[in-house]
């Protein structure tokens, strides 16, 4: 069988038309990878967090509509679970897409679920004997932040390297788990009344807690995690620093102020308007100052949230400056080769 005489010319034309297929790309020897920049996990896919948030919100709304239409109380647990876990679990997906180093997706899932369950259980046991008083919310803040801090250290014990950014992401995950299970409990209590199931109260509770969760437990534990991990200066083991107890006291006070904000705003409303405290009957705020009390409550939450955000940003900026100056570099970790991509 004879070959066409013009076959070599055709092959030459094909090579000219697709030169990239016959060239081997060599890395530029003048480009040096940043030793401080850890490669992302090969299985990460950016964008899943907001896609999950939108999809979950649609499912939550559909479930509410069907529940009101059919009056089927079997759907109430679905509303509670979707409403309580949607935003916190979205935080976990956000973290998964950005975490680096040795942190695996399974570690983050465990930190969310196991950390959340153990967190609410531990906090409940420690708060069981607390008595109502002026400093109750402050004590609760110290108890719950201590429990989350211990869980954060346990979950992050084998994380490499330990940096402020890693700690903030892992802390946000632990805080999100705590917030999810706690919100589910509050939603359940709001739904159960002497008149039966109150869906309106349930939905109000879920909406408020879902909106506030990123600047609540998630933010506070992220601050604590950033400081605890940042004290290790990029090394493999935790290190002691006086900034750790200072951060713990700070986030506990923020937590306490957050919880006591309702009482503080109500007292301020009485004082600003000159309304006597005797005007409150059965613990209810008089209608004449209810609007002012609500406004002060929202302003108080905004102030506490802003303080927390500023603190977290300041901690991360300080850690980034140390890294840029080479103060947080661990030679043993920097010399570790990057993992090969999957597939």
Coordinates of C-alpha atoms in Angstrom, one line a residue:
X1 CA 0.0 0.0 0.0
X2 CA 1.5 3.3 -1.1
X3 CA 1.3 6.5 0.9
X4 CA 0.4 9.8 -0.6
X5 CA 3.4 11.8 -1.6
X6 CA 2.2 15.0 0.0
X7 CA 1.7 13.4 3.5
X8 CA 4.9 14.9 5.1
X9 CA 3.7 18.3 3.9
X10 CA 0.3 17.8 5.5
X11 CA 2.0 16.8 8.8
X12 CA 4.2 19.9 8.7
X13 CA 1.1 22.1 8.2
X14 CA -0.6 20.4 11.2
X15 CA 2.5 21.1 13.3
X16 CA 2.5 24.7 12.2
X17 CA -1.3 25.1 12.9
X18 CA -0.9 23.6 16.5
X19 CA 2.6 24.5 17.7
X20 CA 1.6 24.2 21.4
X21 CA 1.0 20.5 21.1
X22 CA 4.6 19.8 20.1
X23 CA 6.3 22.1 22.6
X24 CA 7.2 21.2 26.1
X25 CA 6.7 23.9 28.6
X26 CA 9.5 24.4 31.1
X27 CA 9.2 26.3 34.3
X28 CA 10.8 29.7 34.4
X29 CA 14.0 29.4 36.5
X30 CA 13.8 33.0 37.4
X31 CA 10.4 32.6 39.1
X32 CA 10.6 31.6 42.8
X33 CA 7.5 30.4 44.7
X34 CA 6.6 32.4 47.8
X35 CA 7.6 30.2 50.8
X36 CA 4.8 31.7 52.9
X37 CA 2.1 30.9 50.4
X38 CA 0.7 27.4 50.9
X39 CA -0.9 25.8 47.8
X40 CA -4.7 25.3 48.0
X41 CA -6.1 21.8 48.2
X42 CA -6.6 20.4 44.7
X43 CA -10.2 19.5 45.5
X44 CA -11.3 23.0 46.3
X45 CA -13.9 24.6 44.1
X46 CA -14.6 28.3 44.8
X47 CA -18.2 29.4 44.8
X48 CA -19.9 26.5 46.6
X49 CA -20.5 28.6 49.7
X50 CA -22.8 31.1 48.1
X51 CA -24.4 28.5 45.8
X52 CA -25.3 26.5 48.9
X53 CA -26.6 29.6 50.6
X54 CA -28.9 30.5 47.8
X55 CA -30.1 26.9 47.3
X56 CA -30.7 26.3 51.0
X57 CA -32.6 29.6 51.3
X58 CA -34.9 28.6 48.5
X59 CA -35.5 25.2 50.1
X60 CA -36.2 26.9 53.4
X61 CA -38.7 29.2 51.9
X62 CA -40.4 26.4 50.0
X63 CA -40.6 24.3 53.2
X64 CA -42.2 27.2 55.0
X65 CA -44.8 27.7 52.3
X66 CA -45.7 24.0 52.2
X67 CA -45.9 23.9 56.0
X68 CA -48.3 26.8 56.2
X69 CA -50.3 25.4 53.3
X70 CA -50.7 21.9 54.6
X71 CA -50.4 22.6 58.4
X72 CA -48.2 19.5 58.5
X73 CA -46.2 19.7 61.8
X74 CA -43.9 16.9 60.6
X75 CA -42.1 19.6 58.5
X76 CA -41.3 21.8 61.5
X77 CA -38.0 19.9 62.2
X78 CA -37.0 20.5 58.6
X79 CA -37.6 24.3 59.1
X80 CA -35.6 24.3 62.3
X81 CA -32.6 22.3 60.8
X82 CA -32.5 24.3 57.5
X83 CA -32.9 27.7 59.2
X84 CA -30.4 26.9 62.0
X85 CA -27.7 25.2 60.0
X86 CA -27.8 27.0 56.6
X87 CA -25.7 30.1 57.4
X88 CA -23.2 28.3 59.8
X89 CA -22.6 25.5 57.3
X90 CA -22.1 28.1 54.6
X91 CA -19.3 29.5 56.7
X92 CA -17.7 26.0 56.7
X93 CA -17.8 25.9 52.9
X94 CA -16.3 29.3 52.8
X95 CA -13.5 28.1 55.0
X96 CA -12.9 24.9 53.0
X97 CA -12.4 27.0 49.9
X98 CA -9.7 29.1 51.6
X99 CA -7.9 27.0 54.1
X100 CA -4.3 25.8 53.3
X101 CA -1.6 23.7 54.9
X102 CA -2.4 20.3 56.4
X103 CA -6.1 21.1 57.2
X104 CA -8.3 18.6 55.5
X105 CA -12.0 18.9 54.6
X106 CA -12.8 16.1 57.0
X107 CA -11.1 18.0 59.9
X108 CA -13.3 21.0 59.2
X109 CA -16.4 18.9 59.1
X110 CA -15.5 17.3 62.4
X111 CA -14.7 20.7 63.9
X112 CA -18.1 21.9 62.8
X113 CA -20.3 19.0 64.0
X114 CA -18.3 17.4 66.8
X115 CA -17.1 20.8 68.0
X116 CA -20.6 22.2 67.9
X117 CA -22.2 19.3 69.8
X118 CA -19.5 19.1 72.5
X119 CA -19.5 22.9 72.7
X120 CA -23.2 23.2 73.6
X121 CA -23.0 20.2 75.9
X122 CA -20.0 21.5 77.8
X123 CA -21.5 25.0 78.0
X124 CA -24.8 23.6 79.3
X125 CA -23.0 21.6 82.0
X126 CA -20.9 24.5 83.2
X127 CA -23.9 26.9 83.1
X128 CA -26.3 24.6 84.9
X129 CA -25.6 26.0 88.4
X130 CA -25.5 29.7 87.4
X131 CA -27.9 32.0 89.2
X132 CA -29.6 35.0 87.6
X133 CA -27.8 38.3 88.4
X134 CA -26.2 41.4 87.0
X135 CA -23.1 39.5 85.8
X136 CA -24.8 36.4 84.5
X137 CA -24.2 37.2 80.8
X138 CA -20.6 38.0 81.4
X139 CA -20.1 34.7 83.2
X140 CA -21.9 32.9 80.3
X141 CA -19.5 34.6 77.9
X142 CA -16.4 33.4 79.7
X143 CA -17.8 29.9 80.0
X144 CA -18.8 29.5 76.4
X145 CA -15.6 31.0 75.0
X146 CA -13.6 28.8 77.2
X147 CA -15.3 25.7 75.9
X148 CA -14.9 26.8 72.3
X149 CA -11.3 27.7 72.9
X150 CA -10.5 24.2 74.3
X151 CA -12.2 22.5 71.4
X152 CA -10.3 24.8 69.0
X153 CA -7.0 23.7 70.5
X154 CA -7.9 20.0 70.4
X155 CA -9.2 20.2 66.8
X156 CA -6.2 22.2 65.6
X157 CA -3.5 20.3 67.5
X158 CA -2.1 18.6 64.4
X159 CA -2.7 21.4 62.0
X160 CA 0.5 22.5 60.1
X161 CA 1.5 25.3 59.9
X162 CA -0.1 27.2 62.7
X163 CA -0.7 30.7 61.5
X164 CA -3.2 33.4 62.4
X165 CA -5.1 33.0 59.2
X166 CA -5.4 29.2 59.7
X167 CA -6.5 29.8 63.3
X168 CA -9.2 32.4 62.2
X169 CA -10.6 30.0 59.7
X170 CA -10.6 27.0 62.0
X171 CA -12.0 29.1 64.8
X172 CA -14.8 30.3 62.6
X173 CA -15.7 26.7 61.8
X174 CA -15.9 25.8 65.5
X175 CA -17.9 28.9 66.2
X176 CA -20.2 28.1 63.4
X177 CA -20.9 24.6 64.7
X178 CA -21.7 26.0 68.2
X179 CA -24.0 28.7 66.6
X180 CA -25.8 26.1 64.5
X181 CA -26.7 23.8 67.4
X182 CA -27.5 26.6 69.8
X183 CA -29.8 28.3 67.2
X184 CA -31.6 25.0 66.7
X185 CA -32.3 24.9 70.4
X186 CA -33.5 28.5 70.5
X187 CA -35.7 27.9 67.5
X188 CA -37.3 24.8 69.1
X189 CA -38.0 26.7 72.3
X190 CA -39.6 29.6 70.3
X191 CA -41.8 27.2 68.5
X192 CA -43.2 25.4 71.6
X193 CA -45.9 27.4 73.4
X194 CA -48.8 26.7 75.6
X195 CA -51.1 27.2 72.6
X196 CA -49.2 24.8 70.4
X197 CA -46.5 25.3 67.7
X198 CA -45.9 29.0 67.0
X199 CA -44.4 29.1 63.5
X200 CA -44.2 32.9 63.4
X201 CA -42.1 33.0 66.5
X202 CA -39.9 30.2 65.2
X203 CA -39.2 32.0 61.9
X204 CA -38.5 35.3 63.6
X205 CA -35.9 33.6 65.9
X206 CA -34.3 31.8 63.0
X207 CA -34.0 34.8 60.8
X208 CA -32.5 37.0 63.5
X209 CA -30.0 34.4 64.6
X210 CA -29.1 33.5 61.0
X211 CA -28.3 37.1 60.2
X212 CA -26.3 37.7 63.4
X213 CA -24.4 34.4 63.5
X214 CA -21.4 35.5 61.4
X215 CA -20.8 38.4 63.8
X216 CA -21.5 36.4 66.9
X217 CA -20.0 33.0 67.7
X218 CA -18.2 32.8 64.4
X219 CA -16.5 36.1 64.8
X220 CA -15.5 35.6 68.5
X221 CA -14.0 32.2 68.0
X222 CA -12.2 33.4 64.8
X223 CA -10.5 36.1 66.9
X224 CA -9.5 33.7 69.5
X225 CA -8.2 31.2 66.9
X226 CA -6.2 33.9 65.1
X227 CA -4.4 34.9 68.3
X228 CA -3.8 31.3 69.6
X229 CA -2.5 30.1 66.2
X230 CA -0.7 33.3 65.5
X231 CA 1.3 32.9 68.7
X232 CA 2.9 29.8 67.1
X233 CA 4.4 32.0 64.4
X234 CA 3.9 29.5 61.6
X235 CA 5.5 26.6 63.5
X236 CA 4.1 23.1 64.1
X237 CA 3.3 23.4 67.8
X238 CA 1.3 25.9 69.9
X239 CA 3.3 28.4 71.9
X240 CA 2.4 30.4 74.9
X241 CA 1.9 34.1 74.7
X242 CA 0.2 36.7 76.9
X243 CA -1.8 37.7 73.9
X244 CA -3.8 34.5 74.3
X245 CA -5.4 35.2 77.7
X246 CA -5.9 38.8 76.7
X247 CA -7.8 37.7 73.6
X248 CA -9.8 35.2 75.6
X249 CA -10.9 37.9 78.0
X250 CA -11.7 40.3 75.1
X251 CA -13.9 37.9 73.2
X252 CA -15.6 36.8 76.5
X253 CA -16.5 40.4 77.3
X254 CA -17.7 40.9 73.7
X255 CA -19.9 37.8 74.1
X256 CA -21.2 39.1 77.5
X257 CA -22.0 42.5 76.1
X258 CA -23.8 40.9 73.2
X259 CA -26.0 38.8 75.4
X260 CA -26.7 41.6 77.9
X261 CA -27.4 44.2 75.1
X262 CA -31.1 43.7 75.5
X263 CA -31.0 44.6 79.2
X264 CA -28.6 47.5 78.6
X265 CA -30.7 49.0 75.8
X266 CA -33.9 48.8 77.9
X267 CA -32.3 50.5 80.9
X268 CA -30.9 53.2 78.6
X269 CA -34.4 53.7 77.2
X270 CA -35.8 54.2 80.7
X271 CA -33.1 56.6 81.6
X272 CA -33.1 58.7 78.4
X273 CA -36.9 59.2 78.5
X274 CA -37.1 59.6 82.3
X275 CA -39.7 56.8 82.5
X276 CA -39.9 55.3 86.0
X277 CA -39.0 51.7 86.2
X278 CA -42.4 51.0 87.9
X279 CA -44.0 51.5 84.5
X280 CA -42.8 48.1 83.4
X281 CA -45.4 45.6 84.3
X282 CA -44.7 41.8 84.3
X283 CA -41.3 42.5 82.8
X284 CA -42.8 44.0 79.7
X285 CA -41.3 47.2 78.3
X286 CA -43.8 50.1 78.1
X287 CA -45.1 50.9 74.6
X288 CA -43.9 54.5 74.9
X289 CA -40.3 53.5 75.0
X290 CA -40.4 50.2 73.1
X291 CA -39.3 51.8 69.8
X292 CA -36.3 53.6 71.5
X293 CA -35.3 50.4 73.3
X294 CA -35.3 48.5 70.0
X295 CA -33.3 51.1 68.2
X296 CA -30.7 51.2 71.0
X297 CA -30.6 47.4 70.9
X298 CA -29.8 47.4 67.2
X299 CA -27.2 50.1 67.7
X300 CA -25.6 48.2 70.5
X301 CA -25.3 45.0 68.4
X302 CA -23.8 47.0 65.6
X303 CA -21.2 48.5 67.9
X304 CA -20.2 45.2 69.5
X305 CA -20.0 43.6 66.0
X306 CA -17.9 46.5 64.6
X307 CA -15.5 46.2 67.6
X308 CA -15.1 42.5 66.9
X309 CA -14.5 42.9 63.2
X310 CA -11.9 45.6 63.8
X311 CA -10.1 43.4 66.3
X312 CA -10.0 40.4 63.9
X313 CA -8.7 42.6 61.1
X314 CA -6.0 44.1 63.3
X315 CA -4.8 40.7 64.4
X316 CA -4.6 39.4 60.9
X317 CA -2.9 42.5 59.6
X318 CA -0.3 42.3 62.4
X319 CA 0.3 38.6 61.6
X320 CA 0.7 39.3 57.9
X321 CA 3.3 42.0 58.6
X322 CA 5.3 39.5 60.7
X323 CA 5.1 37.0 57.9
X324 CA 6.2 39.6 55.3
X325 CA 9.2 40.4 57.5
X326 CA 10.2 36.7 57.7
X327 CA 9.5 36.6 61.5
X328 CA 6.9 33.8 61.3
X329 CA 8.7 31.5 58.9
X330 CA 9.3 27.9 60.0
X331 CA 12.3 26.6 57.9
X332 CA 11.2 23.0 58.4
X333 CA 7.7 23.7 57.0
X334 CA 8.9 26.0 54.3
X335 CA 11.2 23.3 53.0
X336 CA 8.3 20.8 52.7
X337 CA 7.4 20.3 49.0
X338 CA 3.9 21.0 47.9
X339 CA 1.6 18.0 47.4
X340 CA 1.1 16.7 43.9
X341 CA -2.2 17.7 42.3
X342 CA -4.7 14.9 42.1
X343 CA -5.6 13.4 38.7

